[in-house]
GROMACS .gro file of C-alpha atoms in nm:
model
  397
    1UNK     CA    1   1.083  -1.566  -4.398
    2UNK     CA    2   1.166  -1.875  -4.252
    3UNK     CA    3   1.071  -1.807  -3.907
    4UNK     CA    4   0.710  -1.703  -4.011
    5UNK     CA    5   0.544  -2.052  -4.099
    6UNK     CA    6   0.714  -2.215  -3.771
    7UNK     CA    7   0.612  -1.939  -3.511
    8UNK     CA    8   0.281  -1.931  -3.686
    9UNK     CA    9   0.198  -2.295  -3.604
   10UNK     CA   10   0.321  -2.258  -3.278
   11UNK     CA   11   0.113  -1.874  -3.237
   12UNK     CA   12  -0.228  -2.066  -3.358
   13UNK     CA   13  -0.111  -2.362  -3.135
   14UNK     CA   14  -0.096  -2.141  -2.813
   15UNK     CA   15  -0.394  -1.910  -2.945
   16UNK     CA   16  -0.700  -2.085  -2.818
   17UNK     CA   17  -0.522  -2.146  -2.410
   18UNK     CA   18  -0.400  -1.801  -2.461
   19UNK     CA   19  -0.753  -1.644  -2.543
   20UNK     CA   20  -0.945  -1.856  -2.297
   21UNK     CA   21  -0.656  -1.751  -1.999
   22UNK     CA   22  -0.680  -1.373  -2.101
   23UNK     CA   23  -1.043  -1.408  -2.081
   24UNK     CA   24  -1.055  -1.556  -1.738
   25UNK     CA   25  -0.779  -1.283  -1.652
   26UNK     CA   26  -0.963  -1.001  -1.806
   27UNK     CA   27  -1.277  -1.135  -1.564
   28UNK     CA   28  -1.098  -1.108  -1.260
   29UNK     CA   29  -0.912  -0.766  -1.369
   30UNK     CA   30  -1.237  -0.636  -1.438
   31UNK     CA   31  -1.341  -0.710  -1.083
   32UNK     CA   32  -1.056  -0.594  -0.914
   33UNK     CA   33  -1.089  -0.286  -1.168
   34UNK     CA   34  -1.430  -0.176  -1.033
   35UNK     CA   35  -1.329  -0.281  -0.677
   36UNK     CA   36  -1.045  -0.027  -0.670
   37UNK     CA   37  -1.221   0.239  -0.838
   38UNK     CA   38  -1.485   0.187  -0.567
   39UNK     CA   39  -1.282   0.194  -0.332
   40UNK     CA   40  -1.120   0.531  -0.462
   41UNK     CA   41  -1.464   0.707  -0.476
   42UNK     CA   42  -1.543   0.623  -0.114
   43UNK     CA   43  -1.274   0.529   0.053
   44UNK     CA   44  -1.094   0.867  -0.073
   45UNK     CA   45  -1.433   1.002   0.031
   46UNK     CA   46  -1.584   1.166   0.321
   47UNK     CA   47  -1.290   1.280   0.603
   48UNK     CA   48  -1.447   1.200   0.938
   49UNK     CA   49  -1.430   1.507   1.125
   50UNK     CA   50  -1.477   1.560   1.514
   51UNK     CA   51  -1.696   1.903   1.570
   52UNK     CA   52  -1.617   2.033   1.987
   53UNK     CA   53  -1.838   2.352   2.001
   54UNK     CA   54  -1.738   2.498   2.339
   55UNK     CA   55  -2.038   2.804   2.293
   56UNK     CA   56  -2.329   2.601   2.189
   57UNK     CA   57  -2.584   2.856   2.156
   58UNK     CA   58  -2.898   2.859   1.938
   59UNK     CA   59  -2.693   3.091   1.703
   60UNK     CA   60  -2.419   2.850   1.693
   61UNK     CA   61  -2.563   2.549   1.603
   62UNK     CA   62  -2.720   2.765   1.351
   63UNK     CA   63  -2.401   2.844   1.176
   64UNK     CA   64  -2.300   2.501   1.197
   65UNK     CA   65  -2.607   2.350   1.025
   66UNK     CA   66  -2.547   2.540   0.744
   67UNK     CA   67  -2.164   2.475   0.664
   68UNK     CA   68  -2.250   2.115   0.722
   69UNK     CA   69  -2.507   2.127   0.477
   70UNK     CA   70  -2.283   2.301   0.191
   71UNK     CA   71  -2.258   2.082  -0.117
   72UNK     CA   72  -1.904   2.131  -0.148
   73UNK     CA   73  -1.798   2.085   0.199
   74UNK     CA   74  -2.083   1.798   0.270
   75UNK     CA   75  -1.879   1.596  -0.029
   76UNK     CA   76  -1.555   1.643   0.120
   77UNK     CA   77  -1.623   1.573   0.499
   78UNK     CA   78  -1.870   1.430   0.731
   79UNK     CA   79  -1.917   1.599   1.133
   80UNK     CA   80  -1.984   1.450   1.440
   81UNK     CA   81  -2.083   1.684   1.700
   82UNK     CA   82  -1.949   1.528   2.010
   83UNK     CA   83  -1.755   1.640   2.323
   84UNK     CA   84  -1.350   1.728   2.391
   85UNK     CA   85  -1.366   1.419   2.576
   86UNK     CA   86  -1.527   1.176   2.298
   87UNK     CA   87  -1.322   1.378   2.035
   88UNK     CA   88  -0.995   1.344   2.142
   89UNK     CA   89  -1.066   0.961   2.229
   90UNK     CA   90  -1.204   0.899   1.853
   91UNK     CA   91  -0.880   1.089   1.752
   92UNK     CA   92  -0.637   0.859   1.911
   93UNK     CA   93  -0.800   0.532   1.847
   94UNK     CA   94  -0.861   0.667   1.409
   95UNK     CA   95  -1.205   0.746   1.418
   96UNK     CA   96  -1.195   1.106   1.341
   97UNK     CA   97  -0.911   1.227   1.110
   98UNK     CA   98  -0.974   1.578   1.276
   99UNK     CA   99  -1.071   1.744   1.561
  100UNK     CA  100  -1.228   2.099   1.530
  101UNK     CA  101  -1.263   2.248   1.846
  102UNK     CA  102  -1.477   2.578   1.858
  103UNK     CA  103  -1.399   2.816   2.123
  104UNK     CA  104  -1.625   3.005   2.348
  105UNK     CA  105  -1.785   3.340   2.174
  106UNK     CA  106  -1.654   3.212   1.841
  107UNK     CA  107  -1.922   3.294   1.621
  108UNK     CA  108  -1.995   3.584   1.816
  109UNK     CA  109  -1.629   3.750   1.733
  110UNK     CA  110  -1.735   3.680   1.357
  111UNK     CA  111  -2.090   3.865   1.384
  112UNK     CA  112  -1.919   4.166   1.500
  113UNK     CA  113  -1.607   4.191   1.249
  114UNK     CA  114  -1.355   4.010   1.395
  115UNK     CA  115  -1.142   3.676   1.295
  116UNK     CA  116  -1.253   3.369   1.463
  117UNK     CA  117  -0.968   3.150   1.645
  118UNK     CA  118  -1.028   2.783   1.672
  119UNK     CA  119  -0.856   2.478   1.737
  120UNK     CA  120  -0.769   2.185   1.429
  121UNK     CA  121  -0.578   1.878   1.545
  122UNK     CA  122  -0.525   1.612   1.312
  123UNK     CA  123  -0.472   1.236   1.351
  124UNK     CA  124  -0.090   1.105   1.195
  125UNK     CA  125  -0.304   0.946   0.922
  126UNK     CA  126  -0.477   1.149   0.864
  127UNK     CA  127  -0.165   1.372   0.715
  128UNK     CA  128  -0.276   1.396   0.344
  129UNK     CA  129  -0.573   1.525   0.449
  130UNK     CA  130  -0.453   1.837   0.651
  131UNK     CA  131  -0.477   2.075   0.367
  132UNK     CA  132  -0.838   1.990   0.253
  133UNK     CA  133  -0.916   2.032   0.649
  134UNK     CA  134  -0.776   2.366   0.717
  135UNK     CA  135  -0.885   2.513   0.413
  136UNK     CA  136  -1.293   2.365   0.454
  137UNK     CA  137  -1.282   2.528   0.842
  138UNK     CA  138  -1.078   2.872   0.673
  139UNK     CA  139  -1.382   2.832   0.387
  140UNK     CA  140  -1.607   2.803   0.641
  141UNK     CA  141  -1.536   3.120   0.866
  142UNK     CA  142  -1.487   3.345   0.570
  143UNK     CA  143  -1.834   3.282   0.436
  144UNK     CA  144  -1.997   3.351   0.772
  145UNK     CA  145  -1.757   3.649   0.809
  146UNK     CA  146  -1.839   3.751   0.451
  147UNK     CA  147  -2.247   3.743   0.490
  148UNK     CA  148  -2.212   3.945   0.825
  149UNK     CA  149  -1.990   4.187   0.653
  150UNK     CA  150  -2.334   4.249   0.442
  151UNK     CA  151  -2.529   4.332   0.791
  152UNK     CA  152  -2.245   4.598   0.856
  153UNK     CA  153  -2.271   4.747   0.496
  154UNK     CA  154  -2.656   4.775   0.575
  155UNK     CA  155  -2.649   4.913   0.956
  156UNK     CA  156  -2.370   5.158   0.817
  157UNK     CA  157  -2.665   5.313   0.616
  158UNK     CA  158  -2.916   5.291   0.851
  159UNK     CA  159  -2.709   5.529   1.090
  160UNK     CA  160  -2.579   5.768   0.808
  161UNK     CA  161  -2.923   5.875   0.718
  162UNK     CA  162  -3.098   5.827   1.082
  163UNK     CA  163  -3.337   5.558   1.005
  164UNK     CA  164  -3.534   5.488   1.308
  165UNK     CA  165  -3.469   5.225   1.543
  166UNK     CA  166  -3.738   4.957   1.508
  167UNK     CA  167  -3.648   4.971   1.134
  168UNK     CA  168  -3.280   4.907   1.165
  169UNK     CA  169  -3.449   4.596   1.431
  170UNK     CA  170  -3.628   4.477   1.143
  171UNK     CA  171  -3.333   4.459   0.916
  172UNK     CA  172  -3.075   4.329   1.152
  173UNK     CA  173  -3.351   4.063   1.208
  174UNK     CA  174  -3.442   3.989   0.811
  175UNK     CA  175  -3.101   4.083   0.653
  176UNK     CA  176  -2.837   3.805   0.932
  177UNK     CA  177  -2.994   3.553   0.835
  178UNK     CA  178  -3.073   3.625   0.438
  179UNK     CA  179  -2.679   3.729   0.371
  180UNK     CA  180  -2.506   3.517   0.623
  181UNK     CA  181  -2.756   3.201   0.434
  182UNK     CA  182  -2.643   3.374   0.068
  183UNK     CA  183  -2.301   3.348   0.175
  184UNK     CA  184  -2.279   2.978   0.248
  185UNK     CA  185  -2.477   2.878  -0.044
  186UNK     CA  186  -2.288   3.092  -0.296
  187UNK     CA  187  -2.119   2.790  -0.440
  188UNK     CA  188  -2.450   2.640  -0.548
  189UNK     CA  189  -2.597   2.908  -0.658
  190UNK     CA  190  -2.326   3.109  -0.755
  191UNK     CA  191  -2.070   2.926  -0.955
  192UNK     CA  192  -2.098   2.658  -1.205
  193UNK     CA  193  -1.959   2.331  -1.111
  194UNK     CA  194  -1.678   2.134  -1.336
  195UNK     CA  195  -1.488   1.811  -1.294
  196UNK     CA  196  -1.131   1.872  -1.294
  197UNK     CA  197  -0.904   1.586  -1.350
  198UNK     CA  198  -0.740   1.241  -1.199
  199UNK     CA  199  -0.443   1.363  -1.017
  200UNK     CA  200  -0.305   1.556  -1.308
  201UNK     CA  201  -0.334   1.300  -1.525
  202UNK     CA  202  -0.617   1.478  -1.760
  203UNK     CA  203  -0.852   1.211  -1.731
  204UNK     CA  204  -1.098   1.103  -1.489
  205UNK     CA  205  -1.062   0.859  -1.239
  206UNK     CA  206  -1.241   0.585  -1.425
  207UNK     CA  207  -1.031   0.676  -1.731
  208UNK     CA  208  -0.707   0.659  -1.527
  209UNK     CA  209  -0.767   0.326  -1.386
  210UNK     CA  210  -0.930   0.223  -1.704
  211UNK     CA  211  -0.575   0.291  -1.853
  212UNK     CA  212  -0.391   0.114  -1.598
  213UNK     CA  213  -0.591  -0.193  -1.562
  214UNK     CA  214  -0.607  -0.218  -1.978
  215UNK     CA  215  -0.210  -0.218  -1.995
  216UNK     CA  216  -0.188  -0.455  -1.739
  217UNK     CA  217  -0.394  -0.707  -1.904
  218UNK     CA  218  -0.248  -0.667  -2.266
  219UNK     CA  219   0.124  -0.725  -2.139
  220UNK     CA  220   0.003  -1.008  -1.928
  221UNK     CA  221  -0.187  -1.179  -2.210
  222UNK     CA  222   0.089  -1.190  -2.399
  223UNK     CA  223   0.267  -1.399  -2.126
  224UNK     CA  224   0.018  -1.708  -2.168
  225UNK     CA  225   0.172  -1.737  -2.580
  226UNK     CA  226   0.424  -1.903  -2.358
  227UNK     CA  227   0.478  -2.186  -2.640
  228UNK     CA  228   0.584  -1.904  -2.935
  229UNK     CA  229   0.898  -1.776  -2.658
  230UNK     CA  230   1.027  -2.112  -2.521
  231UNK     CA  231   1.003  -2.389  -2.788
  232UNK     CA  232   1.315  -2.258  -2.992
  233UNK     CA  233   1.541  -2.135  -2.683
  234UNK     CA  234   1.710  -2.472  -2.631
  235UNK     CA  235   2.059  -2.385  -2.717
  236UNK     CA  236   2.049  -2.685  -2.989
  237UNK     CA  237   1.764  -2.574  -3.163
  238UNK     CA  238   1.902  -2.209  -3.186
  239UNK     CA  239   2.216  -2.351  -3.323
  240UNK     CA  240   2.026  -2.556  -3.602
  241UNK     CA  241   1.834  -2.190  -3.702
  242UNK     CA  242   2.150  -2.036  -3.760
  243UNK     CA  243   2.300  -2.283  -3.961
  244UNK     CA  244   2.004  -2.264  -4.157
  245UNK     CA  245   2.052  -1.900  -4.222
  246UNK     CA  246   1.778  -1.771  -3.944
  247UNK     CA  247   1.941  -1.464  -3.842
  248UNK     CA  248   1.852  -1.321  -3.445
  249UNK     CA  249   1.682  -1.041  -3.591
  250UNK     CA  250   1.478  -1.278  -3.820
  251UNK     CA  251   1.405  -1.493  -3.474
  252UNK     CA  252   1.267  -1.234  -3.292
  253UNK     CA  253   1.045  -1.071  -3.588
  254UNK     CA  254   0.731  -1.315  -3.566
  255UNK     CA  255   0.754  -1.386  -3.155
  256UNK     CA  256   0.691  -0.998  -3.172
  257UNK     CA  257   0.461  -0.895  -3.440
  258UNK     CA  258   0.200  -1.206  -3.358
  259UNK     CA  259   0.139  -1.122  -2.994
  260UNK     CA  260   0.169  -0.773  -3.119
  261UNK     CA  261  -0.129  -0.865  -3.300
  262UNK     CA  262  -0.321  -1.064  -3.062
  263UNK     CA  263  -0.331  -0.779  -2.810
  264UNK     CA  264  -0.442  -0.516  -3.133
  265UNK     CA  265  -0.777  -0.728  -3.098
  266UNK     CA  266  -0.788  -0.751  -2.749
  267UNK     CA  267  -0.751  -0.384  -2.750
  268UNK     CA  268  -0.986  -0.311  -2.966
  269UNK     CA  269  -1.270  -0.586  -2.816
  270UNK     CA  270  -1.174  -0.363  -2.453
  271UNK     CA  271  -1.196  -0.060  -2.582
  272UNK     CA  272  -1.529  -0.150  -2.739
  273UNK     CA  273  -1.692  -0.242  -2.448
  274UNK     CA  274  -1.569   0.040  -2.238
  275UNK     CA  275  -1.675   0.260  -2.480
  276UNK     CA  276  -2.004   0.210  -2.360
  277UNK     CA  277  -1.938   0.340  -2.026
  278UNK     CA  278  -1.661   0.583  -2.084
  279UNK     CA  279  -1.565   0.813  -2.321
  280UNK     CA  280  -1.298   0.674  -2.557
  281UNK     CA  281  -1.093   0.937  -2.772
  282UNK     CA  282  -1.039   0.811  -3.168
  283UNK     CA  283  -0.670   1.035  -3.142
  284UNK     CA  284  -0.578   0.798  -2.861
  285UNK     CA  285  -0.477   0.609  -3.111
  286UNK     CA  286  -0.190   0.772  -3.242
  287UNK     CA  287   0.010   0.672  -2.966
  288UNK     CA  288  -0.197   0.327  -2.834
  289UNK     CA  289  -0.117   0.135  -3.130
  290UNK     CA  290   0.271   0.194  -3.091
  291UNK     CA  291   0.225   0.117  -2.707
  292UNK     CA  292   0.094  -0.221  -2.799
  293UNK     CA  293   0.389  -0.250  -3.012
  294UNK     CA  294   0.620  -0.221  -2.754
  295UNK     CA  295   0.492  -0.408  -2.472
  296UNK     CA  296   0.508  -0.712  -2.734
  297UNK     CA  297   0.886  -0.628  -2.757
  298UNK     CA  298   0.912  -0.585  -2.409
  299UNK     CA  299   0.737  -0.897  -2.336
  300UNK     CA  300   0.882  -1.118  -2.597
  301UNK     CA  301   1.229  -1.041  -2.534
  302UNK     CA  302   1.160  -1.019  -2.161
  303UNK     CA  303   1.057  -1.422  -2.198
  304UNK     CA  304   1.320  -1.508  -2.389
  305UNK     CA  305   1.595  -1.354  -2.171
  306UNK     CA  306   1.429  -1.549  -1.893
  307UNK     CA  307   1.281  -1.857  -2.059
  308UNK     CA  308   1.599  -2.082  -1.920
  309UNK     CA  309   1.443  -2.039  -1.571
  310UNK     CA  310   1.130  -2.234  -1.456
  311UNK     CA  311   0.836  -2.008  -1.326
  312UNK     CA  312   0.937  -1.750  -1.573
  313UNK     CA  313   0.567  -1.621  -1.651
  314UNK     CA  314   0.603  -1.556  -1.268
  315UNK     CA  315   0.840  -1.385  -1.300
  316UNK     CA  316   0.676  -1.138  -1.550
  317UNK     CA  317   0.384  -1.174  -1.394
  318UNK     CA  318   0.556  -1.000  -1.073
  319UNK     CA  319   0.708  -0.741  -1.262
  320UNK     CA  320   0.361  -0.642  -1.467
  321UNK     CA  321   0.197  -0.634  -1.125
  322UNK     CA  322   0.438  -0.399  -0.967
  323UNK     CA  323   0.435  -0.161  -1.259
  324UNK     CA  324   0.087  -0.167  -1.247
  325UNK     CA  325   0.122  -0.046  -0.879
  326UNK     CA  326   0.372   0.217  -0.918
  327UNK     CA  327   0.172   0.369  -1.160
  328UNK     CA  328  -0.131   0.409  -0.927
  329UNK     CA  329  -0.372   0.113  -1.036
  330UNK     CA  330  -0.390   0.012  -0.704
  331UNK     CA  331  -0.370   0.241  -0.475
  332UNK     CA  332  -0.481   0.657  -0.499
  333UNK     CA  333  -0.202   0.814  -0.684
  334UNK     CA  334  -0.291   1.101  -0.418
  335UNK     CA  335  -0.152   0.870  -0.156
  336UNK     CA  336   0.131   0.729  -0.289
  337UNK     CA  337   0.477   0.981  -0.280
  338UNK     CA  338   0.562   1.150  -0.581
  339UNK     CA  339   0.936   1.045  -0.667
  340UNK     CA  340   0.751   0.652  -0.654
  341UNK     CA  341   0.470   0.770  -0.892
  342UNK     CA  342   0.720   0.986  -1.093
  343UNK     CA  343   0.958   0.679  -1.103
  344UNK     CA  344   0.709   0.431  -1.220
  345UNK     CA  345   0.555   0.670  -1.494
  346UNK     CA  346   0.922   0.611  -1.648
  347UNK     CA  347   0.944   0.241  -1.605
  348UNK     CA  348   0.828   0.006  -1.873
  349UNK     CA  349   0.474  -0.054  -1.758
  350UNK     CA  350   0.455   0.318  -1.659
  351UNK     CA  351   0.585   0.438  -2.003
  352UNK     CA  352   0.330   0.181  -2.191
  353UNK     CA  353   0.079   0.321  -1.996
  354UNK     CA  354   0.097   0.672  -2.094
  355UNK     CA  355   0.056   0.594  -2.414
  356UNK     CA  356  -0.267   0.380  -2.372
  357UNK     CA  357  -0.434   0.663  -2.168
  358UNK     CA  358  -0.492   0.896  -2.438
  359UNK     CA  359  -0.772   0.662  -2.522
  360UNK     CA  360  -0.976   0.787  -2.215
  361UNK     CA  361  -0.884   1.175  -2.257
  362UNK     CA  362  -0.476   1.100  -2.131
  363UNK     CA  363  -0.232   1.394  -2.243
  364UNK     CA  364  -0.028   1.238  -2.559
  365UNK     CA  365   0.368   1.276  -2.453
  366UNK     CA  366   0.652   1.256  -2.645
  367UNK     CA  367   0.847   1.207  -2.312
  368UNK     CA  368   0.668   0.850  -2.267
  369UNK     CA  369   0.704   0.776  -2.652
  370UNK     CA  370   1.050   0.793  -2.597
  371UNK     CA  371   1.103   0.617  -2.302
  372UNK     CA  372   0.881   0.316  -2.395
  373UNK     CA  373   1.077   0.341  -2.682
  374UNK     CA  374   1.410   0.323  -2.499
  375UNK     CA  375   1.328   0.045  -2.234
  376UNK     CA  376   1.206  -0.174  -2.574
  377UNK     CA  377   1.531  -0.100  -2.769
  378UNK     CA  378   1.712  -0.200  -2.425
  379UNK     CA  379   1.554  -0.555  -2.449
  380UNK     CA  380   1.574  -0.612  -2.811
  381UNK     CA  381   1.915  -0.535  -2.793
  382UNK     CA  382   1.988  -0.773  -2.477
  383UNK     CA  383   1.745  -1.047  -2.672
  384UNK     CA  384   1.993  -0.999  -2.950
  385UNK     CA  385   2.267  -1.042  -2.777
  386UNK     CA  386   2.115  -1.367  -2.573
  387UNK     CA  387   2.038  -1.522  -2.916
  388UNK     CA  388   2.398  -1.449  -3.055
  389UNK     CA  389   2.620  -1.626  -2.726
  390UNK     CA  390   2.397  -1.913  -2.739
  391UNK     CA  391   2.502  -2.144  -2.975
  392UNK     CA  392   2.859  -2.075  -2.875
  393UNK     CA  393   2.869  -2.002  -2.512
  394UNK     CA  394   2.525  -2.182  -2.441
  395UNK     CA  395   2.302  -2.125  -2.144
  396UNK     CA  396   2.189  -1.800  -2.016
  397UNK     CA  397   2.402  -1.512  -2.099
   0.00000   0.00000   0.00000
């Protein structure tokens, strides 16, 4: 083809600056990679939580030394014991994201059978985190109540059969302290532990952000080919191609499939090295490949539609960066609404993306096939018609 031996001059031209940027890039990406994921591992960490305990008796604290010390609970939030006073000031000023306030005789009600009332108040920021804090204090009363429900079952028997009184002393004394202590460990002891995954995303949260950060760097390499998209958009010289016979289709072809290829290695050399740290599926494949495909149509055309106006890579820059963000690269996907992450899952970057995750254990969907297929069909189509009013109308079109 005609094109071929001219975009491949100006592909190995650009290939060197290209390599060396994407390197540099794929430096900093990497650090900004592990900073997030960092930051999503602690900073979505421990919920600071105010403890008020109005009875504080020996029996109390008690209790509350061992739901502290629960594995599940002790990964999910952190207490201060501290007065109403100091509590409701480290609420206000975003210390705490909770206050739980224990009433008078609370633990008592529980030892004899009845449902505990306390007090929860939550910070404003601390909204996303209301569920998880409810449900720990709920978790938390039911295993005490649960473990005392075992001294009832066992003083029930005593008194059926008349068992003397310093016995039934000896178990009340052996048997609150056994159960009750059974109950709150029964998740370590009890149950086997699994983790589920990122969000809903079926992959962990290295793997998600893994995903993200990957796409983001293999559409912006592309950018720095800048050479292959802009030397042939001056209206003249896309008036001399035609009258040589270069159709629009024929134009397009080789600006695609070389940065098409250029980001296969970089892929590959990424996926590599991650390898050694994550666990990359061989079926994610399937659908990576023809991800790659289309961000180099989605790129290419993107450039060319835009190449008339200066601080174009900006410009695609921008966009790669807020797809990046709506697809939760940046921030928690926990903490960002659903319509936005919904919304950006079916934007180009978000569509691309789905397809690159089934490397790291992603769920393959036709749903993002097709709409990464769609949004690149869009631009070819508007490339096309860009190429076609050029050397009649000129300009942009």
């Amino acid at each position: 083809m005609k094109m071929r031996g001219r975009d491949l001059r100006l592909f190995k031209r650009g290939l060197i600056p290209a390599l060396l940027l994407t390197i540099l890039f794929a430096a900093v990406s990497g650090l900004a990679l592990l900073g997030t994921v960092s930051r999503v591992r602690e900073g979505a960490g421990l919920i600071r939580v105010a403890l008020v305990d109005r009875q504080g008796g020996l029996l109390s604290r008690i209790a509350i030394g061992m739901i502290e010390e629960e594995t599940d609970i002790a990964a999910l939030m952190s207490f201060d014991e501290t007065t109403e006073e100091e509590a409701m000031e480290g609420l206000r000023e975003g210390l705490y994201a909770a206050v739980i306030i224990l009433p008078e005789g609370y633990v008592d009600k529980i030892r004899y059978g009845y449902s505990g009332q306390g007090t929860i108040l939550l910070s404003e920021a601390a909204a996303a985190s209301a569920d998880e804090v409810e449900a720990i204090a709920k978790f938390g009363e039911l295993m005490l109540a649960a473990g005392q429900n075992g001294v009832f079952a066992g003083e029930n028997l005593i008194w059926k059969y008349g068992i003397d009184e310093a016995r039934e002393q000896d178990f009340l004394n052996r048997s609150n302290q056994k159960l009750v202590f059974s109950a709150i460990s029964i998740t370590d002891e009890g149950m086997s532990t699994s983790e589920s995954a990122y969000d809903g995303t079926g992959m962990s949260t290295e793997g998600n952000y893994a995903a993200c950060w990957i796409t983001f760097l293999l559409f912006v390499s592309g950018i720095f080919l800048s050479a292959l998209y802009t030397a042939d958009t001056e209206k003249s010289m896309v008036g001399r191609l035609r009258a040589s016979g270069v159709s629009s289709a024929e134009y397009l072809l080789w600006k695609i499939l070389f940065p098409c290829l250029f980001r296969t290695v970089l892929a590959a050399a990424a996926v590599t090295g991650i390898g050694f740290v994550l666990r990359v599926s061989p079926l994610g494949i399937l659908t990576a490949l023809p991800g790659i495909l289309m961000m180099s149509v989605m790129i290419t055309c993107g450039a060319i539609l835009l190449s008339a106006y200066s601080g174009w890579q900006g410009i695609l820059l921008a966009l790669c960066a807020a797809g990046l963000f709506l697809s939760g690269g940046i921030l928690h996907r926990h903490l960002m609404p659903e319509l936005l992450i919904r919304f950006g899952d079916l934007l180009p970057f978000g569509s691309v993306q789905h397809l690159v995750s089934p490397l790291f254990g992603g769920r393959i969907s036709l749903v993002y096939l097709l709409t990464g297929a769609l949004w690149s069909g869009l631009l070819f189509a508007l490339a096309l018609r860009h190429l076609e009013r050029m050397p009649s109308g000129g300009g942009v079109s």
